[in-house]
Amino acid sequence: MKIHHLNTGTMCPMGRRLVNGTGGLFQRARMVCHCLLIETRDGLALVDTGIGRGDIATPDRLGKRWLRQTTPKLDPAETAVQQVKALGYSPADVRHVLLTHLDRDHAGGVPDFPHAAIHVHRAEHDMAVLRKPAPPEGRYVTGQWSHRPNWAFYGEAGEDWFGFKGVRALDDKEADILMIPLAGHTLGHCGIAVRSGDKWLLHAGDSYFHHAQLDASPRAPLVLGYFQRRADMDRKARIANQARLRELKLSHGDRVTIFNSHDPVDYENCRCGAYEGALISSPPP
């Protein structure tokens, strides 16, 4: 199973030291939208989509406050659909899109793959799409699924994976790709686990924001930690699941590589294969 690591949306907020933990206060930080493109027996599978073509064409739909805070590049070449083409595939080859959750910087590219099944936790769909219960004002960009995609839902039933309960395989038949409930950031937030040989990758979405949060003595830069708390829908669940990820890394770090959506250190370590050797400790400029 071949896996490609994609950055589908660079963001450059002000205050690098307070966001990345290195550099100056008045330098631009770097954050990414870390997605996976997986070659499966049933075509391609995409884990998260990042920012899409529709977001770039009409950026105001992302919200002026969000744009001001994150300062995304909005580069068409970074969209998942363009990177799929650059790798020699057709967008129609993407048969499955698995979403950690439906926040704007994770689901923006959903309309770019209209023929794909969109896999999401049912609690996430119910809040974001059906508004049951109603989400926080402005949390979701409903235009990202106004084309009525082909949804595929997941709940809490399933098998055990390294002590995580409620794991479900893709379409209940692809045992090498699993959706793992990790509520907290949103009520239906999930991680996506992918088997690579005898090891696993765990895309933990927004379960944590900074690589040092999985250290034995967890820490996060000031602004990043503040944003994480502001974005929590269920803080108690997020903290508990973050602790479980920390324990997973401690107990099974030799078999499971964990990374999040936005940390450039996690992204570069995965892209360069550095998790198998020396870690990159600071983001590139």
CSV table of C-alpha atoms in Angstrom, one decimal:
chain,number,residue,atom,x,y,z
A,1,MET,CA,0.0,0.0,0.0
A,2,LYS,CA,1.6,3.3,-1.2
A,3,ILE,CA,0.9,6.4,0.9
A,4,HIS,CA,1.6,10.0,-0.2
A,5,HIS,CA,1.8,12.8,2.4
A,6,LEU,CA,0.2,16.0,1.1
A,7,ASN,CA,0.1,19.6,2.4
A,8,THR,CA,-3.2,20.9,1.1
A,9,GLY,CA,-3.2,24.3,2.6
A,10,THR,CA,-0.3,26.3,4.1
A,11,MET,CA,-1.3,28.9,6.7
A,12,CYS,CA,1.0,31.7,7.9
A,13,PRO,CA,-0.3,33.4,11.0
A,14,MET,CA,1.7,36.0,12.7
A,15,GLY,CA,3.8,35.1,15.8
A,16,ARG,CA,6.0,32.2,14.9
A,17,ARG,CA,7.4,31.7,18.4
A,18,LEU,CA,3.8,31.6,19.9
A,19,VAL,CA,2.5,29.2,17.2
A,20,ASN,CA,5.4,27.0,16.2
A,21,GLY,CA,7.5,27.4,19.3
A,22,THR,CA,10.6,28.6,17.5
A,23,GLY,CA,11.6,31.8,15.7
A,24,GLY,CA,10.6,35.4,16.5
A,25,LEU,CA,7.4,37.0,17.7
A,26,PHE,CA,7.0,39.0,14.6
A,27,GLN,CA,7.8,36.3,12.1
A,28,ARG,CA,5.1,34.5,10.2
A,29,ALA,CA,4.5,31.0,11.5
A,30,ARG,CA,3.9,28.0,9.3
A,31,MET,CA,1.1,25.5,9.6
A,32,VAL,CA,0.0,22.9,7.2
A,33,CYS,CA,-3.1,20.8,6.3
A,34,HIS,CA,-1.6,17.3,6.4
A,35,CYS,CA,-3.5,14.9,4.2
A,36,LEU,CA,-2.9,11.3,3.0
A,37,LEU,CA,-3.4,9.9,-0.4
A,38,ILE,CA,-3.5,6.1,-0.2
A,39,GLU,CA,-3.4,3.6,-3.1
A,40,THR,CA,-5.9,0.8,-2.1
A,41,ARG,CA,-7.4,-2.2,-3.9
A,42,ASP,CA,-10.5,-0.1,-4.5
A,43,GLY,CA,-8.8,2.9,-6.1
A,44,LEU,CA,-7.4,5.9,-4.2
A,45,ALA,CA,-8.5,7.0,-0.7
A,46,LEU,CA,-7.9,10.5,0.6
A,47,VAL,CA,-7.6,11.3,4.3
A,48,ASP,CA,-8.9,14.8,4.8
A,49,THR,CA,-9.0,17.3,1.9
A,50,GLY,CA,-7.7,20.6,3.3
A,51,ILE,CA,-8.6,23.7,1.4
A,52,GLY,CA,-10.4,23.2,-1.8
A,53,ARG,CA,-10.8,25.0,-5.2
A,54,GLY,CA,-14.2,26.5,-4.1
A,55,ASP,CA,-12.5,28.0,-1.0
A,56,ILE,CA,-9.9,29.7,-3.2
A,57,ALA,CA,-12.5,30.9,-5.7
A,58,THR,CA,-14.6,32.5,-3.0
A,59,PRO,CA,-12.4,32.8,0.1
A,60,ASP,CA,-14.9,34.9,2.0
A,61,ARG,CA,-16.9,31.8,2.6
A,62,LEU,CA,-14.1,30.6,4.9
A,63,GLY,CA,-14.9,33.6,7.1
A,64,LYS,CA,-13.1,36.9,7.4
A,65,ARG,CA,-12.0,36.3,11.0
A,66,TRP,CA,-10.6,32.9,10.1
A,67,LEU,CA,-8.8,34.3,7.1
A,68,ARG,CA,-7.3,37.1,9.2
A,69,GLN,CA,-6.2,34.8,12.0
A,70,THR,CA,-4.7,32.0,9.9
A,71,THR,CA,-3.5,33.9,6.7
A,72,PRO,CA,-3.8,30.9,4.3
A,73,LYS,CA,-1.8,31.0,1.1
A,74,LEU,CA,-4.8,29.9,-0.9
A,75,ASP,CA,-2.5,28.4,-3.6
A,76,PRO,CA,-4.4,26.3,-6.2
A,77,ALA,CA,-1.4,24.1,-6.6
A,78,GLU,CA,-1.7,23.0,-3.0
A,79,THR,CA,-5.3,21.7,-3.3
A,80,ALA,CA,-5.7,18.0,-3.0
A,81,VAL,CA,-7.2,17.7,-6.5
A,82,GLN,CA,-4.3,19.4,-8.2
A,83,GLN,CA,-1.8,17.2,-6.3
A,84,VAL,CA,-3.7,14.1,-7.3
A,85,LYS,CA,-3.4,15.2,-10.9
A,86,ALA,CA,0.3,16.0,-10.4
A,87,LEU,CA,0.9,12.5,-9.3
A,88,GLY,CA,-0.6,11.2,-12.6
A,89,TYR,CA,-4.1,10.3,-11.4
A,90,SER,CA,-7.5,11.5,-12.3
A,91,PRO,CA,-9.7,13.0,-9.5
A,92,ALA,CA,-12.2,10.2,-10.4
A,93,ASP,CA,-9.6,7.7,-9.2
A,94,VAL,CA,-10.3,8.9,-5.6
A,95,ARG,CA,-13.0,6.5,-4.6
A,96,HIS,CA,-13.1,7.3,-0.8
A,97,VAL,CA,-12.5,10.5,1.2
A,98,LEU,CA,-12.1,9.8,5.0
A,99,LEU,CA,-12.6,12.9,7.1
A,100,THR,CA,-11.3,13.4,10.6
A,101,HIS,CA,-14.0,16.0,11.0
A,102,LEU,CA,-15.9,18.7,9.0
A,103,ASP,CA,-14.1,21.9,10.0
A,104,ARG,CA,-13.4,24.2,7.0
A,105,ASP,CA,-9.7,23.4,6.7
A,106,HIS,CA,-10.3,19.7,6.6
A,107,ALA,CA,-13.4,19.4,4.3
A,108,GLY,CA,-12.9,22.2,1.8
A,109,GLY,CA,-11.9,19.9,-1.0
A,110,VAL,CA,-14.9,17.6,-0.7
A,111,PRO,CA,-16.6,19.1,-3.7
A,112,ASP,CA,-13.5,18.5,-5.8
A,113,PHE,CA,-14.2,14.7,-5.6
A,114,PRO,CA,-17.9,14.5,-6.4
A,115,HIS,CA,-17.8,10.8,-7.2
A,116,ALA,CA,-16.1,9.7,-4.0
A,117,ALA,CA,-17.8,8.3,-0.9
A,118,ILE,CA,-17.3,10.7,2.0
A,119,HIS,CA,-16.7,8.8,5.2
A,120,VAL,CA,-17.4,10.6,8.4
A,121,HIS,CA,-18.6,9.9,12.0
A,122,ARG,CA,-22.3,10.1,12.2
A,123,ALA,CA,-22.2,12.5,15.2
A,124,GLU,CA,-20.1,14.9,13.1
A,125,HIS,CA,-22.5,14.8,10.2
A,126,ASP,CA,-25.5,15.2,12.4
A,127,MET,CA,-24.1,18.4,13.9
A,128,ALA,CA,-22.5,19.9,10.9
A,129,VAL,CA,-25.0,19.0,8.2
A,130,LEU,CA,-28.3,18.3,10.0
A,131,ARG,CA,-27.5,20.8,12.9
A,132,LYS,CA,-28.7,18.2,15.4
A,133,PRO,CA,-27.6,19.6,17.9
A,134,ALA,CA,-26.9,23.0,16.5
A,135,PRO,CA,-23.1,23.7,16.2
A,136,PRO,CA,-21.4,26.8,17.5
A,137,GLU,CA,-22.2,29.8,15.3
A,138,GLY,CA,-19.9,30.0,12.3
A,139,ARG,CA,-18.1,26.7,13.1
A,140,TYR,CA,-18.8,24.9,9.8
A,141,VAL,CA,-18.8,26.1,6.1
A,142,THR,CA,-22.0,24.4,4.8
A,143,GLY,CA,-21.1,25.4,1.2
A,144,GLN,CA,-18.4,22.7,1.3
A,145,TRP,CA,-21.1,20.0,1.1
A,146,SER,CA,-24.0,21.8,-0.6
A,147,HIS,CA,-23.6,19.5,-3.6
A,148,ARG,CA,-25.0,16.7,-1.4
A,149,PRO,CA,-22.1,14.2,-1.4
A,150,ASN,CA,-22.4,10.5,-1.0
A,151,TRP,CA,-22.0,10.1,2.7
A,152,ALA,CA,-20.9,7.0,4.5
A,153,PHE,CA,-21.4,7.0,8.3
A,154,TYR,CA,-19.5,5.5,11.2
A,155,GLY,CA,-20.5,5.1,14.8
A,156,GLU,CA,-19.0,3.7,18.0
A,157,ALA,CA,-19.4,0.0,17.1
A,158,GLY,CA,-16.3,-2.0,16.0
A,159,GLU,CA,-13.3,-3.8,17.1
A,160,ASP,CA,-10.3,-3.0,19.4
A,161,TRP,CA,-7.1,-1.3,18.0
A,162,PHE,CA,-4.3,-0.9,20.5
A,163,GLY,CA,-6.8,-0.4,23.3
A,164,PHE,CA,-8.9,2.1,21.3
A,165,LYS,CA,-12.6,1.1,21.1
A,166,GLY,CA,-15.2,1.7,18.4
A,167,VAL,CA,-12.8,1.2,15.5
A,168,ARG,CA,-14.4,0.6,12.1
A,169,ALA,CA,-12.7,-0.5,8.8
A,170,LEU,CA,-13.3,1.4,5.6
A,171,ASP,CA,-16.7,0.1,4.3
A,172,ASP,CA,-16.3,-2.7,6.9
A,173,LYS,CA,-14.0,-4.5,4.5
A,174,GLU,CA,-10.6,-2.7,4.2
A,175,ALA,CA,-8.8,-3.9,7.3
A,176,ASP,CA,-5.8,-1.7,6.6
A,177,ILE,CA,-7.7,1.6,7.0
A,178,LEU,CA,-9.5,2.2,10.2
A,179,MET,CA,-11.6,5.1,11.6
A,180,ILE,CA,-11.0,5.6,15.3
A,181,PRO,CA,-13.4,7.9,17.3
A,182,LEU,CA,-11.3,10.6,19.1
A,183,ALA,CA,-14.0,13.1,20.2
A,184,GLY,CA,-13.2,16.4,21.8
A,185,HIS,CA,-12.1,18.9,19.2
A,186,THR,CA,-15.6,18.2,17.7
A,187,LEU,CA,-18.2,15.7,18.9
A,188,GLY,CA,-17.6,13.4,16.0
A,189,HIS,CA,-13.9,13.9,15.6
A,190,CYS,CA,-12.0,10.7,14.4
A,191,GLY,CA,-8.4,9.6,13.8
A,192,ILE,CA,-7.6,7.5,10.7
A,193,ALA,CA,-5.2,4.6,11.1
A,194,VAL,CA,-3.5,3.1,8.0
A,195,ARG,CA,-1.4,0.0,8.0
A,196,SER,CA,1.9,0.2,6.2
A,197,GLY,CA,3.6,-3.1,6.1
A,198,ASP,CA,3.9,-4.3,9.7
A,199,LYS,CA,3.5,-0.8,11.1
A,200,TRP,CA,0.7,1.8,11.3
A,201,LEU,CA,0.3,5.5,10.6
A,202,LEU,CA,-2.3,7.3,12.8
A,203,HIS,CA,-3.6,10.6,11.4
A,204,ALA,CA,-4.9,12.1,14.6
A,205,GLY,CA,-6.5,15.1,13.0
A,206,ASP,CA,-6.9,18.0,15.5
A,207,SER,CA,-6.6,15.7,18.6
A,208,TYR,CA,-3.5,17.7,19.4
A,209,PHE,CA,-1.9,20.7,17.7
A,210,HIS,CA,1.8,20.6,18.5
A,211,HIS,CA,4.2,17.6,18.4
A,212,ALA,CA,5.4,18.3,22.0
A,213,GLN,CA,1.9,17.6,23.3
A,214,LEU,CA,2.7,13.9,23.0
A,215,ASP,CA,5.9,14.1,25.0
A,216,ALA,CA,6.2,12.7,28.5
A,217,SER,CA,6.0,16.3,29.8
A,218,PRO,CA,3.5,17.8,27.3
A,219,ARG,CA,3.6,21.4,26.3
A,220,ALA,CA,2.3,23.7,23.5
A,221,PRO,CA,3.2,27.2,22.4
A,222,LEU,CA,1.0,29.9,24.0
A,223,VAL,CA,-1.2,30.9,21.1
A,224,LEU,CA,-1.6,27.4,19.7
A,225,GLY,CA,-2.7,26.2,23.1
A,226,TYR,CA,-5.1,29.0,23.5
A,227,PHE,CA,-6.6,28.3,20.0
A,228,GLN,CA,-6.9,24.6,20.9
A,229,ARG,CA,-8.9,25.4,24.0
A,230,ARG,CA,-11.2,27.9,22.1
A,231,ALA,CA,-11.9,25.2,19.5
A,232,ASP,CA,-12.8,22.4,21.9
A,233,MET,CA,-16.4,21.2,21.8
A,234,ASP,CA,-15.8,18.7,24.6
A,235,ARG,CA,-12.6,19.7,26.5
A,236,LYS,CA,-12.7,16.8,28.9
A,237,ALA,CA,-12.9,14.3,26.0
A,238,ARG,CA,-10.1,16.0,24.1
A,239,ILE,CA,-7.8,16.0,27.1
A,240,ALA,CA,-8.6,12.3,27.8
A,241,ASN,CA,-8.0,11.3,24.2
A,242,GLN,CA,-4.8,13.3,24.0
A,243,ALA,CA,-3.6,11.4,27.1
A,244,ARG,CA,-4.5,8.1,25.4
A,245,LEU,CA,-2.5,9.1,22.3
A,246,ARG,CA,0.4,10.0,24.6
A,247,GLU,CA,0.2,6.5,26.1
A,248,LEU,CA,0.0,4.9,22.7
A,249,LYS,CA,3.2,6.7,21.6
A,250,LEU,CA,4.9,5.6,24.8
A,251,SER,CA,3.8,2.0,24.6
A,252,HIS,CA,3.7,1.3,20.9
A,253,GLY,CA,5.7,4.1,19.3
A,254,ASP,CA,7.8,1.5,17.5
A,255,ARG,CA,4.8,0.3,15.7
A,256,VAL,CA,2.5,3.3,15.4
A,257,THR,CA,3.6,6.7,14.0
A,258,ILE,CA,1.2,9.4,15.2
A,259,PHE,CA,0.9,12.9,13.6
A,260,ASN,CA,-1.6,15.7,13.6
A,261,SER,CA,-3.1,17.8,10.9
A,262,HIS,CA,-1.4,21.2,11.2
A,263,ASP,CA,2.1,20.8,12.8
A,264,PRO,CA,4.8,21.3,10.2
A,265,VAL,CA,7.2,19.2,12.2
A,266,ASP,CA,4.9,16.2,12.1
A,267,TYR,CA,4.4,16.8,8.4
A,268,GLU,CA,8.1,17.1,7.5
A,269,ASN,CA,9.0,14.1,9.6
A,270,CYS,CA,6.5,12.0,7.9
A,271,ARG,CA,7.2,13.3,4.4
A,272,CYS,CA,11.0,12.8,4.8
A,273,GLY,CA,10.7,9.5,6.7
A,274,ALA,CA,12.4,11.1,9.6
A,275,TYR,CA,10.3,9.2,12.2
A,276,GLU,CA,12.5,6.2,11.3
A,277,GLY,CA,15.6,8.1,12.2
A,278,ALA,CA,16.4,11.5,13.7
A,279,LEU,CA,13.4,13.8,14.2
A,280,ILE,CA,13.1,17.3,12.7
A,281,SER,CA,12.8,19.5,15.8
A,282,SER,CA,11.7,22.8,14.2
A,283,PRO,CA,9.6,23.7,11.2
A,284,PRO,CA,11.3,24.9,8.0
A,285,PRO,CA,10.9,28.6,7.2
